[in-house]
mmCIF file of C-alpha atoms and ligand atoms in Angstrom:
data_model
loop_
_atom_site.group_PDB
_atom_site.id
_atom_site.type_symbol
_atom_site.label_atom_id
_atom_site.label_comp_id
_atom_site.label_asym_id
_atom_site.label_seq_id
_atom_site.Cartn_x
_atom_site.Cartn_y
_atom_site.Cartn_z
ATOM 1 C CA MET A 1 -7.324 17.343 -11.134
ATOM 2 C CA GLN A 2 -10.111 14.957 -12.752
ATOM 3 C CA LEU A 3 -12.026 12.508 -11.104
ATOM 4 C CA TYR A 4 -13.098 9.037 -13.145
ATOM 5 C CA TYR A 5 -16.473 7.427 -12.015
ATOM 6 C CA ASP A 6 -18.591 4.462 -13.067
ATOM 7 C CA LYS A 7 -19.800 6.162 -15.734
ATOM 8 C CA ASP A 8 -16.065 6.871 -17.401
ATOM 9 C CA ALA A 9 -14.777 3.492 -17.248
ATOM 10 C CA ASN A 10 -16.306 0.365 -19.801
ATOM 11 C CA LEU A 11 -16.236 -2.600 -18.290
ATOM 12 C CA GLU A 12 -16.099 -4.672 -21.612
ATOM 13 C CA LEU A 13 -12.719 -3.391 -22.222
ATOM 14 C CA VAL A 14 -11.889 -6.109 -19.356
ATOM 15 C CA LYS A 15 -14.512 -8.860 -19.618
ATOM 16 C CA ASN A 16 -13.169 -9.559 -23.286
ATOM 17 C CA LYS A 17 -9.956 -10.469 -21.634
ATOM 18 C CA LYS A 18 -8.408 -13.053 -19.686
ATOM 19 C CA VAL A 19 -7.063 -11.794 -16.255
ATOM 20 C CA ALA A 20 -4.456 -13.544 -14.294
ATOM 21 C CA ILE A 21 -4.062 -12.110 -10.580
ATOM 22 C CA ILE A 22 -0.187 -13.302 -9.412
ATOM 23 C CA GLY A 23 0.093 -13.756 -5.768
ATOM 24 C CA TYR A 24 -3.252 -14.194 -3.539
ATOM 25 C CA GLY A 25 -2.318 -11.762 -0.378
ATOM 26 C CA SER A 26 -3.609 -8.559 0.627
ATOM 27 C CA GLN A 27 -4.501 -7.378 -2.850
ATOM 28 C CA GLY A 28 -4.017 -10.517 -4.567
ATOM 29 C CA HIS A 29 -7.459 -12.148 -3.222
ATOM 30 C CA ALA A 30 -9.038 -8.254 -3.308
ATOM 31 C CA HIS A 31 -8.487 -8.100 -7.243
ATOM 32 C CA ALA A 32 -8.945 -11.858 -7.706
ATOM 33 C CA LEU A 33 -12.764 -11.622 -6.091
ATOM 34 C CA ASN A 34 -13.585 -8.537 -7.139
ATOM 35 C CA LEU A 35 -12.638 -9.291 -10.866
ATOM 36 C CA LYS A 36 -15.034 -12.986 -10.782
ATOM 37 C CA GLU A 37 -17.648 -10.894 -9.340
ATOM 38 C CA SER A 38 -17.888 -8.255 -11.735
ATOM 39 C CA GLY A 39 -18.376 -11.094 -14.396
ATOM 40 C CA ILE A 40 -14.584 -11.047 -15.137
ATOM 41 C CA ASP A 41 -12.650 -14.425 -16.789
ATOM 42 C CA VAL A 42 -10.178 -14.294 -13.793
ATOM 43 C CA VAL A 43 -7.335 -16.973 -12.455
ATOM 44 C CA VAL A 44 -4.863 -16.798 -10.303
ATOM 45 C CA GLY A 45 -1.251 -17.251 -10.428
ATOM 46 C CA LEU A 46 0.853 -18.821 -7.652
ATOM 47 C CA ASN A 47 3.949 -20.794 -7.169
ATOM 48 C CA ALA A 48 4.232 -24.560 -6.687
ATOM 49 C CA GLY A 49 3.905 -25.307 -3.188
ATOM 50 C CA ASN A 50 2.437 -21.843 -1.992
ATOM 51 C CA GLU A 51 0.312 -22.147 0.838
ATOM 52 C CA ASP A 52 -2.630 -19.538 -0.400
ATOM 53 C CA ILE A 53 -3.368 -22.146 -3.346
ATOM 54 C CA GLU A 54 -5.776 -23.769 -1.103
ATOM 55 C CA LYS A 55 -6.903 -20.745 0.394
ATOM 56 C CA ALA A 56 -7.819 -19.303 -3.059
ATOM 57 C CA LYS A 57 -9.351 -22.429 -4.195
ATOM 58 C CA ALA A 58 -11.391 -22.819 -1.172
ATOM 59 C CA ALA A 59 -12.812 -19.270 -2.202
ATOM 60 C CA GLY A 60 -13.782 -20.606 -5.669
ATOM 61 C CA LEU A 61 -11.124 -19.631 -7.674
ATOM 62 C CA THR A 62 -9.069 -20.995 -10.640
ATOM 63 C CA VAL A 63 -5.458 -21.727 -9.748
ATOM 64 C CA MET A 64 -2.784 -21.883 -12.043
ATOM 65 C CA LEU A 65 1.019 -22.035 -11.928
ATOM 66 C CA ASN A 66 2.742 -18.573 -12.793
ATOM 67 C CA GLU A 67 3.870 -19.392 -15.886
ATOM 68 C CA LYS A 68 0.262 -20.925 -17.191
ATOM 69 C CA ALA A 69 -1.110 -18.043 -15.727
ATOM 70 C CA ALA A 70 0.277 -15.652 -17.554
ATOM 71 C CA GLU A 71 0.176 -17.739 -20.341
ATOM 72 C CA TRP A 72 -3.223 -17.753 -20.375
ATOM 73 C CA ALA A 73 -3.820 -14.237 -19.690
ATOM 74 C CA ASP A 74 -3.915 -11.257 -21.579
ATOM 75 C CA ILE A 75 -4.086 -9.141 -18.735
ATOM 76 C CA VAL A 76 -1.340 -9.928 -15.900
ATOM 77 C CA MET A 77 -1.781 -7.997 -12.488
ATOM 78 C CA MET A 78 1.577 -8.723 -10.506
ATOM 79 C CA LEU A 79 0.954 -8.800 -6.748
ATOM 80 C CA VAL A 80 3.586 -10.544 -5.398
ATOM 81 C CA PRO A 81 5.561 -8.954 -3.014
ATOM 82 C CA ASP A 82 7.536 -5.947 -4.452
ATOM 83 C CA THR A 83 11.156 -7.318 -3.531
ATOM 84 C CA ILE A 84 10.416 -10.243 -5.445
ATOM 85 C CA GLN A 85 8.442 -9.448 -8.338
ATOM 86 C CA LEU A 86 11.572 -9.193 -10.488
ATOM 87 C CA MET A 87 12.410 -12.774 -10.136
ATOM 88 C CA VAL A 88 9.148 -13.817 -10.694
ATOM 89 C CA PHE A 89 8.638 -11.614 -13.671
ATOM 90 C CA GLU A 90 12.165 -12.960 -15.063
ATOM 91 C CA ASN A 91 11.411 -16.626 -14.382
ATOM 92 C CA ASP A 92 7.617 -16.595 -14.889
ATOM 93 C CA ILE A 93 6.473 -13.860 -16.868
ATOM 94 C CA LYS A 94 8.373 -12.319 -19.098
ATOM 95 C CA PRO A 95 8.570 -15.876 -21.299
ATOM 96 C CA ASN A 96 5.041 -16.246 -21.383
ATOM 97 C CA LEU A 97 3.892 -12.365 -22.265
ATOM 98 C CA LYS A 98 2.603 -11.940 -25.713
ATOM 99 C CA ALA A 99 2.882 -8.685 -28.358
ATOM 100 C CA GLY A 100 -0.767 -6.911 -27.196
ATOM 101 C CA ASN A 101 -0.662 -8.232 -23.759
ATOM 102 C CA VAL A 102 -1.288 -5.920 -20.535
ATOM 103 C CA LEU A 103 1.349 -5.861 -17.633
ATOM 104 C CA ALA A 104 -0.639 -4.256 -14.560
ATOM 105 C CA PHE A 105 0.838 -3.528 -11.227
ATOM 106 C CA ALA A 106 -0.499 -2.190 -8.054
ATOM 107 C CA HIS A 107 2.757 -0.081 -6.976
ATOM 108 C CA GLY A 108 5.581 1.713 -9.360
ATOM 109 C CA PHE A 109 8.277 0.607 -7.329
ATOM 110 C CA ASN A 110 9.991 -2.103 -9.867
ATOM 111 C CA ILE A 111 9.146 -0.225 -13.215
ATOM 112 C CA HIS A 112 9.922 3.167 -12.048
ATOM 113 C CA TYR A 113 13.268 1.886 -10.500
ATOM 114 C CA ASN A 114 14.167 -0.100 -13.693
ATOM 115 C CA GLN A 115 13.863 -3.408 -11.918
ATOM 116 C CA ILE A 116 11.282 -4.879 -14.181
ATOM 117 C CA ILE A 117 12.723 -3.666 -17.978
ATOM 118 C CA PRO A 118 9.137 -4.862 -19.986
ATOM 119 C CA PRO A 119 9.002 -5.738 -23.476
ATOM 120 C CA THR A 120 8.065 -2.550 -25.630
ATOM 121 C CA ASP A 121 4.799 -4.302 -27.298
ATOM 122 C CA VAL A 122 2.734 -4.678 -24.160
ATOM 123 C CA ASP A 123 0.745 -2.064 -22.311
ATOM 124 C CA VAL A 124 1.990 -1.605 -19.110
ATOM 125 C CA ILE A 125 -0.542 0.111 -16.566
ATOM 126 C CA MET A 126 -1.233 0.695 -12.597
ATOM 127 C CA ILE A 127 -4.238 0.342 -10.719
ATOM 128 C CA ALA A 128 -2.940 1.057 -7.496
ATOM 129 C CA PRO A 129 -6.012 1.066 -4.450
ATOM 130 C CA LYS A 130 -5.329 3.752 -2.060
ATOM 131 C CA SER A 131 -6.367 1.134 0.916
ATOM 132 C CA PRO A 132 -5.295 -2.141 2.323
ATOM 133 C CA GLY A 133 -6.551 -5.426 0.315
ATOM 134 C CA HIS A 134 -9.048 -6.456 2.749
ATOM 135 C CA LEU A 135 -10.853 -2.886 2.576
ATOM 136 C CA VAL A 136 -10.559 -3.129 -1.005
ATOM 137 C CA ARG A 137 -12.497 -6.081 -0.854
ATOM 138 C CA ARG A 138 -15.053 -5.422 1.857
ATOM 139 C CA GLN A 139 -15.934 -2.292 0.431
ATOM 140 C CA TYR A 140 -16.867 -3.735 -2.718
ATOM 141 C CA GLN A 141 -18.658 -6.366 -0.926
ATOM 142 C CA GLU A 142 -20.905 -3.472 0.270
ATOM 143 C CA GLY A 143 -21.658 -2.082 -2.851
ATOM 144 C CA ARG A 144 -19.162 0.222 -2.787
ATOM 145 C CA GLY A 145 -15.542 0.638 -3.953
ATOM 146 C CA VAL A 146 -12.141 2.616 -2.146
ATOM 147 C CA PRO A 147 -10.322 5.605 -4.300
ATOM 148 C CA MET A 148 -7.697 4.289 -6.923
ATOM 149 C CA LEU A 149 -5.309 5.927 -8.882
ATOM 150 C CA ILE A 150 -4.083 4.626 -12.488
ATOM 151 C CA ALA A 151 -1.117 4.979 -14.513
ATOM 152 C CA ILE A 152 0.223 4.243 -17.824
ATOM 153 C CA TYR A 153 3.870 3.854 -18.202
ATOM 154 C CA GLN A 154 3.391 2.217 -21.801
ATOM 155 C CA ASN A 155 0.663 2.510 -24.208
ATOM 156 C CA ALA A 156 1.332 -0.450 -27.010
ATOM 157 C CA SER A 157 -2.269 -0.928 -27.453
ATOM 158 C CA GLY A 158 -3.331 2.645 -27.612
ATOM 159 C CA LYS A 159 -6.441 1.482 -25.190
ATOM 160 C CA ALA A 160 -3.730 1.465 -22.050
ATOM 161 C CA LYS A 161 -5.778 4.520 -20.256
ATOM 162 C CA ASP A 162 -9.370 2.724 -20.757
ATOM 163 C CA ILE A 163 -8.275 -0.808 -20.129
ATOM 164 C CA ALA A 164 -6.968 0.880 -16.970
ATOM 165 C CA LEU A 165 -9.904 2.614 -15.789
ATOM 166 C CA ALA A 166 -12.331 -0.697 -16.625
ATOM 167 C CA TYR A 167 -10.207 -2.832 -14.536
ATOM 168 C CA ALA A 168 -10.550 -0.280 -11.617
ATOM 169 C CA LYS A 169 -14.266 -0.460 -12.268
ATOM 170 C CA GLY A 170 -14.310 -4.495 -12.013
ATOM 171 C CA ILE A 171 -12.411 -4.230 -8.620
ATOM 172 C CA GLY A 172 -14.513 -1.106 -7.331
ATOM 173 C CA GLY A 173 -12.522 1.684 -7.545
ATOM 174 C CA THR A 174 -15.071 4.172 -9.857
ATOM 175 C CA LYS A 175 -17.466 3.899 -7.446
ATOM 176 C CA ALA A 176 -15.301 6.060 -4.836
ATOM 177 C CA GLY A 177 -12.954 7.849 -7.336
ATOM 178 C CA VAL A 178 -9.940 7.360 -9.731
ATOM 179 C CA ILE A 179 -7.192 9.812 -10.435
ATOM 180 C CA GLU A 180 -4.518 9.269 -12.963
ATOM 181 C CA THR A 181 -0.971 9.723 -11.860
ATOM 182 C CA THR A 182 2.079 8.753 -13.474
ATOM 183 C CA PHE A 183 4.511 5.810 -12.095
ATOM 184 C CA LYS A 184 6.829 8.004 -10.829
ATOM 185 C CA GLU A 185 4.306 10.287 -8.748
ATOM 186 C CA GLU A 186 3.204 7.534 -7.157
ATOM 187 C CA THR A 187 6.326 5.543 -6.453
ATOM 188 C CA GLU A 188 7.742 8.763 -4.884
ATOM 189 C CA THR A 189 4.761 10.246 -3.320
ATOM 190 C CA ASP A 190 3.924 6.604 -1.630
ATOM 191 C CA LEU A 191 7.694 6.040 -0.494
ATOM 192 C CA PHE A 192 7.619 9.773 0.941
ATOM 193 C CA GLY A 193 4.769 9.635 2.696
ATOM 194 C CA GLU A 194 5.437 6.385 4.325
ATOM 195 C CA GLN A 195 8.566 7.542 5.527
ATOM 196 C CA ALA A 196 8.233 11.236 6.705
ATOM 197 C CA VAL A 197 5.044 10.723 7.814
ATOM 198 C CA LEU A 198 2.597 7.590 7.737
ATOM 199 C CA CYS A 199 4.774 4.666 9.434
ATOM 200 C CA GLY A 200 7.930 6.640 9.926
ATOM 201 C CA GLY A 201 7.542 9.875 11.098
ATOM 202 C CA VAL A 202 3.785 9.100 13.438
ATOM 203 C CA THR A 203 6.170 6.410 15.452
ATOM 204 C CA GLU A 204 9.391 7.956 15.885
ATOM 205 C CA LEU A 205 6.734 10.755 16.905
ATOM 206 C CA ILE A 206 4.762 8.545 19.649
ATOM 207 C CA ARG A 207 8.526 6.993 20.242
ATOM 208 C CA ALA A 208 9.956 10.255 21.237
ATOM 209 C CA GLY A 209 6.930 11.776 23.633
ATOM 210 C CA PHE A 210 6.392 8.388 25.172
ATOM 211 C CA ASN A 211 10.104 8.302 26.190
ATOM 212 C CA THR A 212 10.327 11.765 27.129
ATOM 213 C CA LEU A 213 7.878 11.559 29.745
ATOM 214 C CA VAL A 214 9.140 7.978 30.906
ATOM 215 C CA ASN A 215 12.884 9.280 31.397
ATOM 216 C CA ALA A 216 11.144 12.276 33.015
ATOM 217 C CA GLY A 217 9.878 9.535 35.850
ATOM 218 C CA TYR A 218 6.435 9.775 34.754
ATOM 219 C CA GLN A 219 4.768 6.294 34.710
ATOM 220 C CA PRO A 220 4.816 4.527 31.104
ATOM 221 C CA GLU A 221 1.172 3.639 31.226
ATOM 222 C CA ILE A 222 0.402 7.024 31.906
ATOM 223 C CA ALA A 223 2.719 8.264 28.777
ATOM 224 C CA TYR A 224 0.825 5.283 26.863
ATOM 225 C CA PHE A 225 -1.912 6.533 26.817
ATOM 226 C CA GLU A 226 -1.204 10.168 26.417
ATOM 227 C CA CYS A 227 1.204 9.615 23.484
ATOM 228 C CA LEU A 228 -0.146 6.609 21.797
ATOM 229 C CA HIS A 229 -3.591 5.493 22.328
ATOM 230 C CA GLU A 230 -5.342 8.665 21.841
ATOM 231 C CA LEU A 231 -3.785 9.141 19.109
ATOM 232 C CA LYS A 232 -6.640 7.108 17.121
ATOM 233 C CA LEU A 233 -9.119 9.575 18.285
ATOM 234 C CA ILE A 234 -7.501 12.444 16.683
ATOM 235 C CA VAL A 235 -6.939 11.006 13.651
ATOM 236 C CA ASP A 236 -9.998 9.796 13.852
ATOM 237 C CA LEU A 237 -11.221 13.721 13.808
ATOM 238 C CA ILE A 238 -8.407 14.432 10.994
ATOM 239 C CA TYR A 239 -9.576 12.306 8.771
ATOM 240 C CA GLU A 240 -13.552 12.697 8.910
ATOM 241 C CA GLY A 241 -13.293 16.916 8.805
ATOM 242 C CA GLY A 242 -9.427 17.895 8.217
ATOM 243 C CA LEU A 243 -7.265 19.287 10.728
ATOM 244 C CA SER A 244 -9.316 22.404 11.404
ATOM 245 C CA TRP A 245 -12.112 20.253 12.515
ATOM 246 C CA MET A 246 -9.798 17.977 15.041
ATOM 247 C CA TYR A 247 -9.180 21.394 16.469
ATOM 248 C CA TYR A 248 -12.339 22.330 16.427
ATOM 249 C CA SER A 249 -13.431 19.468 18.761
ATOM 250 C CA VAL A 250 -10.802 19.296 21.495
ATOM 251 C CA SER A 251 -10.542 22.169 24.055
ATOM 252 C CA ASP A 252 -9.085 25.642 23.774
ATOM 253 C CA THR A 253 -6.157 24.439 25.215
ATOM 254 C CA ALA A 254 -5.377 21.855 23.579
ATOM 255 C CA GLU A 255 -5.869 23.500 20.281
ATOM 256 C CA TYR A 256 -3.768 26.737 21.461
ATOM 257 C CA GLY A 257 -1.070 24.251 22.837
ATOM 258 C CA GLY A 258 -1.140 22.337 19.200
ATOM 259 C CA LEU A 259 -0.934 25.125 16.851
ATOM 260 C CA ALA A 260 1.491 27.052 19.159
ATOM 261 C CA LYS A 261 3.725 24.375 20.262
ATOM 262 C CA GLY A 262 3.591 21.746 17.557
ATOM 263 C CA PRO A 263 6.060 24.134 14.914
ATOM 264 C CA LYS A 264 8.480 24.183 17.652
ATOM 265 C CA VAL A 265 8.688 19.634 17.643
ATOM 266 C CA ILE A 266 8.472 19.319 13.655
ATOM 267 C CA GLY A 267 10.950 22.631 13.033
ATOM 268 C CA GLU A 268 13.869 23.772 10.722
ATOM 269 C CA GLU A 269 15.755 20.263 11.629
ATOM 270 C CA SER A 270 12.827 17.709 10.919
ATOM 271 C CA LYS A 271 11.545 19.564 7.307
ATOM 272 C CA LYS A 272 15.139 19.594 6.458
ATOM 273 C CA ALA A 273 15.056 15.932 7.209
ATOM 274 C CA MET A 274 12.032 15.637 5.135
ATOM 275 C CA GLN A 275 13.855 17.271 2.604
ATOM 276 C CA LYS A 276 16.628 14.892 2.043
ATOM 277 C CA LEU A 277 14.310 11.687 2.609
ATOM 278 C CA LEU A 278 12.561 12.954 -0.562
ATOM 279 C CA GLU A 279 15.770 13.882 -2.445
ATOM 280 C CA ASP A 280 17.277 9.906 -1.773
ATOM 281 C CA ILE A 281 13.608 8.760 -3.250
ATOM 282 C CA GLN A 282 14.341 10.856 -6.502
ATOM 283 C CA THR A 283 17.464 9.839 -6.703
ATOM 284 C CA ALA A 284 16.827 6.292 -6.239
ATOM 285 C CA ALA A 285 19.576 6.372 -3.327
ATOM 286 C CA PHE A 286 16.424 4.537 -1.152
ATOM 287 C CA ALA A 287 15.768 2.372 -3.721
ATOM 288 C CA THR A 288 19.168 0.845 -4.199
ATOM 289 C CA GLU A 289 19.849 0.905 -0.860
ATOM 290 C CA TRP A 290 16.588 -1.230 -0.189
ATOM 291 C CA ILE A 291 17.067 -3.306 -3.148
ATOM 292 C CA ASN A 292 20.825 -4.063 -1.655
ATOM 293 C CA GLU A 293 19.462 -4.740 1.751
ATOM 294 C CA ASN A 294 17.057 -7.779 0.141
ATOM 295 C CA GLN A 295 19.865 -9.162 -1.322
ATOM 296 C CA ALA A 296 21.896 -9.180 1.714
ATOM 297 C CA ARG A 297 18.798 -10.985 3.043
ATOM 298 C CA GLY A 298 17.791 -8.466 5.269
ATOM 299 C CA PRO A 299 20.672 -7.782 8.143
ATOM 300 C CA LYS A 300 19.717 -4.203 8.977
ATOM 301 C CA PHE A 301 15.807 -5.230 8.172
ATOM 302 C CA LYS A 302 15.720 -7.579 10.872
ATOM 303 C CA ALA A 303 17.946 -5.748 13.512
ATOM 304 C CA LEU A 304 15.480 -3.026 12.824
ATOM 305 C CA ARG A 305 12.542 -4.777 13.527
ATOM 306 C CA ARG A 306 13.761 -6.731 16.498
ATOM 307 C CA LEU A 307 14.782 -3.282 18.620
ATOM 308 C CA LEU A 308 11.172 -2.355 17.877
ATOM 309 C CA GLN A 309 10.304 -5.241 19.342
ATOM 310 C CA GLU A 310 12.610 -4.940 22.438
ATOM 311 C CA ASP A 311 11.533 -1.401 23.235
ATOM 312 C CA LEU A 312 9.400 -0.529 26.643
ATOM 313 C CA ILE A 313 6.705 0.911 24.844
ATOM 314 C CA GLU A 314 5.711 -2.178 22.791
ATOM 315 C CA ASP A 315 5.916 -3.738 26.017
ATOM 316 C CA VAL A 316 3.543 -1.289 27.974
ATOM 317 C CA GLY A 317 1.473 -1.530 25.268
ATOM 318 C CA LYS A 318 0.829 -5.009 24.917
ATOM 319 C CA LYS A 319 0.152 -5.177 28.834
ATOM 320 C CA LEU A 320 -2.697 -2.220 28.301
ATOM 321 C CA ARG A 321 -4.224 -3.551 25.836
ATOM 322 C CA GLY A 322 -4.422 -7.200 27.210
ATOM 323 C CA MET A 323 -6.486 -5.161 30.170
ATOM 324 C CA MET A 324 -8.807 -3.230 27.839
ATOM 325 C CA SER A 325 -11.148 -5.389 26.496
ATOM 326 C CA TRP A 326 -13.162 -3.133 24.318
ATOM 327 C CA ILE A 327 -10.204 -2.648 22.053
ATOM 328 C CA LYS A 328 -10.379 -6.617 21.260
ATOM 329 C CA LYS A 329 -13.125 -7.485 18.478
HETATM 330 P P1 NAD B 401 1.150 -9.678 0.428
HETATM 331 O O1 NAD B 401 2.441 -9.628 0.725
HETATM 332 O O2 NAD B 401 0.069 -9.487 0.801
HETATM 333 O O3 NAD B 401 0.848 -11.075 -0.776
HETATM 334 C C1 NAD B 401 1.599 -11.307 -1.618
HETATM 335 C C2 NAD B 401 1.644 -12.984 -2.466
HETATM 336 O O4 NAD B 401 2.298 -13.269 -3.049
HETATM 337 C C3 NAD B 401 0.970 -14.071 -1.589
HETATM 338 O O5 NAD B 401 -0.170 -14.528 -1.837
HETATM 339 C C4 NAD B 401 2.114 -14.546 -1.616
HETATM 340 O O6 NAD B 401 2.019 -16.377 -1.247
HETATM 341 C C5 NAD B 401 2.363 -14.832 -3.065
HETATM 342 N N1 NAD B 401 3.704 -15.339 -3.589
HETATM 343 C C6 NAD B 401 5.314 -15.206 -2.785
HETATM 344 N N2 NAD B 401 5.506 -15.956 -3.877
HETATM 345 C C7 NAD B 401 4.973 -16.024 -4.917
HETATM 346 C C8 NAD B 401 5.427 -16.579 -5.981
HETATM 347 N N3 NAD B 401 6.846 -17.118 -6.153
HETATM 348 N N4 NAD B 401 5.121 -16.766 -7.398
HETATM 349 C C9 NAD B 401 3.746 -16.268 -6.829
HETATM 350 N N5 NAD B 401 2.745 -15.598 -5.570
HETATM 351 C C10 NAD B 401 3.910 -15.365 -4.549
HETATM 352 O O7 NAD B 401 1.433 -8.587 -1.047
HETATM 353 P P2 NAD B 401 0.296 -7.061 -0.891
HETATM 354 O O8 NAD B 401 0.427 -6.275 0.660
HETATM 355 O O9 NAD B 401 -1.074 -7.467 -1.387
HETATM 356 O O10 NAD B 401 1.523 -6.619 -2.437
HETATM 357 C C11 NAD B 401 1.026 -6.731 -3.342
HETATM 358 C C12 NAD B 401 1.282 -5.607 -4.010
HETATM 359 O O11 NAD B 401 0.436 -4.679 -4.195
HETATM 360 C C13 NAD B 401 2.768 -4.755 -4.076
HETATM 361 O O12 NAD B 401 3.400 -4.305 -5.451
HETATM 362 C C14 NAD B 401 1.903 -3.960 -3.136
HETATM 363 O O13 NAD B 401 3.379 -2.661 -3.418
HETATM 364 C C15 NAD B 401 0.663 -3.418 -3.594
HETATM 365 N N6 NAD B 401 -0.062 -2.949 -2.878
HETATM 366 C C16 NAD B 401 -0.336 -3.434 -1.338
HETATM 367 C C17 NAD B 401 -1.001 -1.958 -0.842
HETATM 368 C C18 NAD B 401 -1.396 -2.863 0.907
HETATM 369 O O14 NAD B 401 -2.261 -2.633 1.053
HETATM 370 N N7 NAD B 401 -0.644 -4.209 1.174
HETATM 371 C C19 NAD B 401 -1.622 -1.014 -1.139
HETATM 372 C C20 NAD B 401 -1.581 -1.004 -2.407
HETATM 373 C C21 NAD B 401 -0.621 -1.464 -3.381
HETATM 374 MG MG1 MG B 402 0.955 3.056 0.426
#
């Protein structure tokens, strides 16, 4: 695996182009401001009436309507929510793409699952920061960067990879390190990670642990501390030095108990379930479910959200966090 750094990227490849950032949310504001401060000619594209128009203007950026921005630009970076990218692309972007333009993404979903079908005479690239937008911005301001992935889906110009690297440099990525991947790999591993481990796996592990203690008659507040609150301390150690470093830092009892009993919780059944999640991602069964869910205006999504909000652990957590003044900044 190769890591690309500042010396591997030539900013001029983006400096000689005009860049439109479509959307001004988590990623959009970071890309637009970082590129601007890297000396790149950038505008923000938004739809009429969007409340982020004022925000972007207040930050000193030029704002255009999506279609004007796409017409003006050589590079169009799609940073509207994945669920509306197809609509924005079809209505505002596609009619204004010219041969030789570059269409860029920060996540591969719409390309990989054949929602957006770009014209064949443009480059299609991805620059995907592996962190939330506010960190992409803050790290850049501190003279650093966050790690990023780049990928090439279409290379009409023959220079797509160098352009992707140059863009990554413009938003700070080559300070931390950039890895090349494919749209398929980024999309499938991103979905799998958030479902099986980062978002889905972790929340269900917390809820199951909490409920086991509460159902056995222990105080919910104590269960909250043991199964949720302390998780941050453990994750910080893992992030710092890996799994062994975390085990080195806890007591021998915790280390032995964790090593011996963890596999009893995440056993064969869980591993089979993970395999099934991965298959559903690979066969586009999940993508189809999610696209249909959005077309139906999210009935299941909204119900799942509400059920979590009504869960006891959320109530207990709210009260406890209210009492723990040091948590709030
Ligand atoms: P977001 O929801 O934070 O922001 C979306 C922006 O699009 C907002 O400014 C919104 O006003 C604007 N918008 C809405 N409708 C619009 C329209 N019709 N025309 C123009 N603008 C419109 O989105 P985000 O989280 O920044 O995600 C953008 C992309 O970045 C997605 O592809 C996502 O997968 C990817 N990504 C996000 C993160 C992250 O941490 N949030 C990390 C990596 C990649
Ligand atoms: Mg992700």
